[in-house]
Short mmCIF file of C-alpha atoms in Angstrom, two decimals:
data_model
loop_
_atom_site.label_atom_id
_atom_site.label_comp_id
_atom_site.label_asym_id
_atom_site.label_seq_id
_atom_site.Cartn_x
_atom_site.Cartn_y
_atom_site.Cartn_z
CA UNK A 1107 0.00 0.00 0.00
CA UNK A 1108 1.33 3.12 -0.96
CA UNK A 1109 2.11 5.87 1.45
CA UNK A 1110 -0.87 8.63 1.35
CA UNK A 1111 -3.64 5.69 0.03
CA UNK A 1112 -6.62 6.74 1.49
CA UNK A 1113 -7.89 3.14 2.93
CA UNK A 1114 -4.20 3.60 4.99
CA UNK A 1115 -5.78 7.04 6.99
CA UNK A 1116 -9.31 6.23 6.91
CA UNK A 1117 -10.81 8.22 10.58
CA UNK A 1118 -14.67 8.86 11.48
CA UNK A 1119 -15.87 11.83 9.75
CA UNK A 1120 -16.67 14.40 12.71
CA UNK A 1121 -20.12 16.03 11.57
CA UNK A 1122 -20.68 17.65 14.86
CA UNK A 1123 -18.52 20.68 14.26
CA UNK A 1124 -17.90 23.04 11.23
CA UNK A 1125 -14.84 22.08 8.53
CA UNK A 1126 -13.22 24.72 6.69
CA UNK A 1127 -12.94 22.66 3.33
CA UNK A 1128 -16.47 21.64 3.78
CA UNK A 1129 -17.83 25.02 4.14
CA UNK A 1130 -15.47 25.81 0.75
CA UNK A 1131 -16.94 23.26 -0.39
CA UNK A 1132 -20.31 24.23 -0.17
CA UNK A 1133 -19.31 28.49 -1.12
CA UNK A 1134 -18.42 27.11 -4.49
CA UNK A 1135 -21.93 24.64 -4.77
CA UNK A 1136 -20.58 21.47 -4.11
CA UNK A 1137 -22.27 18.76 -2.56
CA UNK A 1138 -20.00 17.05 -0.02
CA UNK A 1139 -21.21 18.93 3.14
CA UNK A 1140 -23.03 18.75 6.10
CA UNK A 1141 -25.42 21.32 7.63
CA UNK A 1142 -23.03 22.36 10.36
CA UNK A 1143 -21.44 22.96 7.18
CA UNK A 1144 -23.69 24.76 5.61
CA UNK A 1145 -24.82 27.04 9.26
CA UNK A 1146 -21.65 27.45 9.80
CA UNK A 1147 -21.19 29.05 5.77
CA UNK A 1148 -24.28 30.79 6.06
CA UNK A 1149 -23.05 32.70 9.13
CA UNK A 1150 -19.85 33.92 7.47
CA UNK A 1151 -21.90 35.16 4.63
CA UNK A 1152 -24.21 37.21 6.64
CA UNK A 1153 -21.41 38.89 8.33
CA UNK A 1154 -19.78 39.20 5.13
CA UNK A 1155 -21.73 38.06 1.65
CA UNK A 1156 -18.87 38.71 -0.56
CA UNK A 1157 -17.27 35.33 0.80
CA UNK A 1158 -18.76 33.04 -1.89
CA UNK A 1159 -17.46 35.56 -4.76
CA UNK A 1160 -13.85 35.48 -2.96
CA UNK A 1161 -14.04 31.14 -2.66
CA UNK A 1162 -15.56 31.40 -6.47
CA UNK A 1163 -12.44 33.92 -7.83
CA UNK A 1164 -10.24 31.56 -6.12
CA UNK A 1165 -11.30 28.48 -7.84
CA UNK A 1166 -11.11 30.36 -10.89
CA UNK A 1167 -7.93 31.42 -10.08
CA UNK A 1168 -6.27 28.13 -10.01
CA UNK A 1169 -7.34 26.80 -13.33
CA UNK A 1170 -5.59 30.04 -14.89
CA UNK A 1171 -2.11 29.85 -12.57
CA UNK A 1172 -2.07 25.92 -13.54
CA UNK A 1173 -2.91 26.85 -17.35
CA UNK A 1174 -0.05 29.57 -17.21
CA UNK A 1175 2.66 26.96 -15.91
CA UNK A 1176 1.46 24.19 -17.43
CA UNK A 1177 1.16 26.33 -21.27
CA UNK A 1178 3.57 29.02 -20.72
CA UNK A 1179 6.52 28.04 -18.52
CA UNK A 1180 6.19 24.09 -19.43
CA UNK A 1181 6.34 22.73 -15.54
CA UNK A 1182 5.08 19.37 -15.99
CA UNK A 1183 4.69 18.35 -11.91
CA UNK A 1184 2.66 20.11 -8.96
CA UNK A 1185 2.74 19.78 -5.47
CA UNK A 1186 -0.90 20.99 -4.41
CA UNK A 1187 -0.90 21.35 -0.73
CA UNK A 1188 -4.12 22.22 1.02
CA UNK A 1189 -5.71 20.09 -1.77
CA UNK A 1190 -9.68 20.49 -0.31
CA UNK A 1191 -12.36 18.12 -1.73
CA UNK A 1192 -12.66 17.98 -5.67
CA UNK A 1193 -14.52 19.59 -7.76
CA UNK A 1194 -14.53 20.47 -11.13
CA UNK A 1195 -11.42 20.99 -12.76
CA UNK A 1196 -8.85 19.94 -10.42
CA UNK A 1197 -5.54 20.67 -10.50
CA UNK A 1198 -4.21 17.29 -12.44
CA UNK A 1199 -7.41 17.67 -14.73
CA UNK A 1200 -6.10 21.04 -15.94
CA UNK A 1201 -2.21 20.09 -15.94
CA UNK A 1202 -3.06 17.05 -18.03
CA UNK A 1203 -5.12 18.46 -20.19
CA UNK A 1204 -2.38 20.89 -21.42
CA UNK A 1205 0.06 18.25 -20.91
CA UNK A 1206 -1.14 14.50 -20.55
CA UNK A 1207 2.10 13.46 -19.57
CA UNK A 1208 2.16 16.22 -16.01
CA UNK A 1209 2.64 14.18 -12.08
CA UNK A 1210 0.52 15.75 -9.47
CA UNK A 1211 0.56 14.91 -5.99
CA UNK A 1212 -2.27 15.94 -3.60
CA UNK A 1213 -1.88 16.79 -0.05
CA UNK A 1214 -4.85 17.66 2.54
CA UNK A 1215 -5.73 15.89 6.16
CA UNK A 1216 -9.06 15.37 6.40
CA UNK A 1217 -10.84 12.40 6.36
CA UNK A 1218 -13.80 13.37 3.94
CA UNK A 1219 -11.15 14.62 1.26
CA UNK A 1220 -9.12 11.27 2.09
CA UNK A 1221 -12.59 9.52 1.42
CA UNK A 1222 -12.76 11.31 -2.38
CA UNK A 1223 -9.20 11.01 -2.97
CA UNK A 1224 -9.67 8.06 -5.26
CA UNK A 1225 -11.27 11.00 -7.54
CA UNK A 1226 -8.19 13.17 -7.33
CA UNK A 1227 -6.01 10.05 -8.11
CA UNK A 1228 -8.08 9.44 -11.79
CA UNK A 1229 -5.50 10.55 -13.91
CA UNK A 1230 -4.51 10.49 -17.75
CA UNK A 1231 -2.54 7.24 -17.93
CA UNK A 1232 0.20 9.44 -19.63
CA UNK A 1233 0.83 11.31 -16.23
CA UNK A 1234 0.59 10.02 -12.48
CA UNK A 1235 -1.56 11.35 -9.46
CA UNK A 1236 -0.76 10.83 -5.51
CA UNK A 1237 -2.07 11.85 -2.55
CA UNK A 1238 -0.22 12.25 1.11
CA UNK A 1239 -2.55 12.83 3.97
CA UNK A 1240 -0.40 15.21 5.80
CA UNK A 1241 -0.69 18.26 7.80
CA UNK A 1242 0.70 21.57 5.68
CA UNK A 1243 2.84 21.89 8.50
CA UNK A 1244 4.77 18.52 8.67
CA UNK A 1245 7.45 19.59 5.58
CA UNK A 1246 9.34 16.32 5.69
CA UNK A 1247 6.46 13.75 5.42
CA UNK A 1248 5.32 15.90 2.64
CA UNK A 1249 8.17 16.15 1.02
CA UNK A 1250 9.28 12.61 1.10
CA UNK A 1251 5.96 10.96 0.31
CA UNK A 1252 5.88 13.62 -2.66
CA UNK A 1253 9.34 12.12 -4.42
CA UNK A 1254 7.85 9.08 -4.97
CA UNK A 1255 5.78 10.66 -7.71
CA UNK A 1256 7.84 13.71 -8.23
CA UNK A 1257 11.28 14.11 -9.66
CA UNK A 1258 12.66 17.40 -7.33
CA UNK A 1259 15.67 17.67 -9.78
CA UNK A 1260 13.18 19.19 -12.20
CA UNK A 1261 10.91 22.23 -11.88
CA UNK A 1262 7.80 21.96 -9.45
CA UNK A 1263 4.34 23.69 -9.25
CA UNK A 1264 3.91 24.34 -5.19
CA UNK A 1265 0.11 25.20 -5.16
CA UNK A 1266 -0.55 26.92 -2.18
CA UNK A 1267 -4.45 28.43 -1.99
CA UNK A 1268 -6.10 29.47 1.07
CA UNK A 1269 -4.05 26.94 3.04
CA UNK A 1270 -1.21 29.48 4.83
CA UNK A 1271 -4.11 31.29 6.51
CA UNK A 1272 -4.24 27.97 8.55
CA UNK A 1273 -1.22 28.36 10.21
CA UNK A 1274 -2.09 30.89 12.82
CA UNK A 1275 1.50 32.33 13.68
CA UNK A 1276 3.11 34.25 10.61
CA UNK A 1277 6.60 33.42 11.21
CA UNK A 1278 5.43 29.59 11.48
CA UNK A 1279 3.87 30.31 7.89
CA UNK A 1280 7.10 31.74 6.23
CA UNK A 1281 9.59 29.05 8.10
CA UNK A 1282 6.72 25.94 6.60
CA UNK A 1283 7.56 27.95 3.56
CA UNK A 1284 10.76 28.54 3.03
CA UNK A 1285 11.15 24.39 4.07
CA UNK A 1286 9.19 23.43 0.89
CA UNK A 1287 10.47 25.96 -1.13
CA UNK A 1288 14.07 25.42 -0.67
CA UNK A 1289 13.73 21.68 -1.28
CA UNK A 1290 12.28 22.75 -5.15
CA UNK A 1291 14.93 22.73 -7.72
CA UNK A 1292 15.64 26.00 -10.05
CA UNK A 1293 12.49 27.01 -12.51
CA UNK A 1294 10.13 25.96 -9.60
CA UNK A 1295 7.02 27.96 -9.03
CA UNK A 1296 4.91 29.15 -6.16
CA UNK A 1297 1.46 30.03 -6.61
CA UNK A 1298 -0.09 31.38 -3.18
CA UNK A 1299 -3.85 32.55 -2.69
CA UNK A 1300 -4.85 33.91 0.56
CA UNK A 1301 -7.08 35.78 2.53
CA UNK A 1302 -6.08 39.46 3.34
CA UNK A 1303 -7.28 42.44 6.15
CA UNK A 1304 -8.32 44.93 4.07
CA UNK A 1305 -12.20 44.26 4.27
CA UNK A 1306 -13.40 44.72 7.66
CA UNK A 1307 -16.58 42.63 6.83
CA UNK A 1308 -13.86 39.79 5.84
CA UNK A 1309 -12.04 40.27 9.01
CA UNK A 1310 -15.43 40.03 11.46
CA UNK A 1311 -16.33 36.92 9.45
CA UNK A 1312 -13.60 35.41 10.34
CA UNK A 1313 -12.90 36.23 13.77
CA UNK A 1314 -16.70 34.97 14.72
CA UNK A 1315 -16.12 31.71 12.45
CA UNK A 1316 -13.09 31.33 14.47
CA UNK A 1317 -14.80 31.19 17.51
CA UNK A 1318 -17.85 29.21 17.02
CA UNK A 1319 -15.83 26.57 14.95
CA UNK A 1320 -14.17 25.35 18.28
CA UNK A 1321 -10.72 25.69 17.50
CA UNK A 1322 -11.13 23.50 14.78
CA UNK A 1323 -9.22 25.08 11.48
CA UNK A 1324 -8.72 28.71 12.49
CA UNK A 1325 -8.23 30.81 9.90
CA UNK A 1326 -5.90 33.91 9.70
CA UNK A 1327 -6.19 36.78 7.35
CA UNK A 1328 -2.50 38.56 6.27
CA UNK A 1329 -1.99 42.22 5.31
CA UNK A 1330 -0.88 42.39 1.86
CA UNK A 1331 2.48 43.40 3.07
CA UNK A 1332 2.58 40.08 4.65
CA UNK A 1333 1.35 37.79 1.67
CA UNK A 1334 3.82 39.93 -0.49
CA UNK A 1335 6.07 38.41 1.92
CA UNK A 1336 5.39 35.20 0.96
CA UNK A 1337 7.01 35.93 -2.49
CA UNK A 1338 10.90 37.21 -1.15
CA UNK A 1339 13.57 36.08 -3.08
CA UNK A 1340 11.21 34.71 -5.88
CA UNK A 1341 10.74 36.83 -9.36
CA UNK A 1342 7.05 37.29 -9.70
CA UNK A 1343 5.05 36.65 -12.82
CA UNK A 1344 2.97 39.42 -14.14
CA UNK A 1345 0.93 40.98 -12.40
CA UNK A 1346 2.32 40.36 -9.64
CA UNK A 1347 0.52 39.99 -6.26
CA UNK A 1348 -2.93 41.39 -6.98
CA UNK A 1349 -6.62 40.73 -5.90
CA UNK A 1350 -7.48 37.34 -6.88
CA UNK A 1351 -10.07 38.36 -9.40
CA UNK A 1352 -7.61 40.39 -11.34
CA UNK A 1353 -5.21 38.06 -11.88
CA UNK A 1354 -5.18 37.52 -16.24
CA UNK A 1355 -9.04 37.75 -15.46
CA UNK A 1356 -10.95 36.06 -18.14
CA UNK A 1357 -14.86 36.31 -18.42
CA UNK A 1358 -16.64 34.83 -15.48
CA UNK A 1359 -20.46 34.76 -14.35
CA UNK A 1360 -20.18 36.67 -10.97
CA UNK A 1361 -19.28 40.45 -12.67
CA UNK A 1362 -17.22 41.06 -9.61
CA UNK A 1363 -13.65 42.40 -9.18
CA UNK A 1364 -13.01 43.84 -5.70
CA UNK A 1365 -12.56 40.41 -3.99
CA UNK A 1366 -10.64 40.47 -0.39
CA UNK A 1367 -8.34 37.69 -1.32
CA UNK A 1368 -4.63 37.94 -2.86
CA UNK A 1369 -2.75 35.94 -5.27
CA UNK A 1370 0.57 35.63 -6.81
CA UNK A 1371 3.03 33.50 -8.82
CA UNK A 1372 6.79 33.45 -8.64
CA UNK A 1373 9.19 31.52 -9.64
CA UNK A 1374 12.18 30.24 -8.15
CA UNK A 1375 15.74 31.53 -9.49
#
């Protein structure tokens, strides 16, 4: 059995509190939530209804940062950390449909995406799929478990959305960081997404979901000075770090563009 197989990790789905890739899950319409879930969602948005706009940009986000390395810059493997449950257009579904041949591995720790990971690990027989149930925190399970897919002499994709507001302490967030990153050869990429201060509305949502969701998954907004941070010593890809939604926007549905989430790609010298 490989390391990361779901039937290897399998725990008792808690549906008595709130999950923060659950209530994602449920922002961007899926289907694989509960109604603590959903009560728990339905809070943040009255607090602050621009939420399911901000979880919507973000998907959309990723499809055109995995399009861009995938088309543009050629990087053929992707470490997706912070992997939440599938949905459309995952991250090997748009890598290997640019480039059938592309290795993702997944990682996430929670049992109802380990239950749907056999979804995740579909992939075109060209390319290769994992999964490593890991915390984003624990650097060295993730990064061993991820070179038996991977090849780390040769550029990587680290995906990193919404999942560095998890770590509560900042300086914990850059040091987790800088651990991955400096184990990423040359021509490597970082692609972060994140939740930021500016929007007071954002901020109250979060502190209240925070405290009803019994310490389970805090979540931390950054200042954009902070999630700029994230970027140091990387050269970033135009246009640089911006509001998610205006990042090579293409058309969408929502016809919204002031979203209180940042992105950015770099890439590793």
């Amino acid at each position: 059995m490989k390391d990361g197989d779901p039937a290897q990790h399998l725990t008792e789905i808690d549906t008595s509190m709130p999950h923060s890739a659950r209530i994602w899950n449920y922002w961007v319409g899926g289907k694989d939530n509960y109604e603590v879930d959903r009560t728990a969602g339905d809070q943040v948005r009255e607090v602050f209804p621009g939420i399911v706009d901000d979880a919507r940009h973000t998907r959309a986000f990723l499809a055109r940062a995995v399009r861009c390395l995938a088309g543009e810059e050629g990087v053929r493997q992707f470490l997706d950390i912070g992997t939440g449950l599938p949905t459309a257009d995952n991250t090997h579904e748009i890598a290997q449909r640019v480039a059938p041949e592309s290795r993702i591995v997944y990682v996430d720790n929670d049992p109802l995406v380990l239950r749907h990971a056999q979804a995740l690990l579909t992939s075109h027989p060209e390319g290769a799929c994992a999964y490593i149930d890991a915390d984003v925190r624990d650097s060295d399970r993730i990064l061993t478990g991820a070179a038996r897919t991977l090849d780390f002499s040769r550029p990587i994709g680290l995906m990193m959305l919404g999942i560095l507001g998890n770590v509560p302490d900042y300086d914990e967030a850059l040091e987790t960081l800088k651990r991955l990153l400096d184990a990423l050869p040359s021509g490597s990429f970082l692609v972060v997404n994140d939740g930021t201060t500016t929007n007071v509305e954002r901020n109250e949502a979060v502190r209240q979901y925070n405290e009803n969701s019994g310490g389970s998954h805090p979540y931390t907004n950054r200042s954009p000075e902070q999630i700029g941070a994230y970027f140091s010593g990387l050269t970033l890809v135009e246009p640089g770090v911006v509001p998610t939604s205006q990042w090579r926007p293409e058309p969408n549905p929502w016809h919204t563009t002031d979203v209180a989430v940042l992105c950015g790609v770099g890439r590793k010298i």
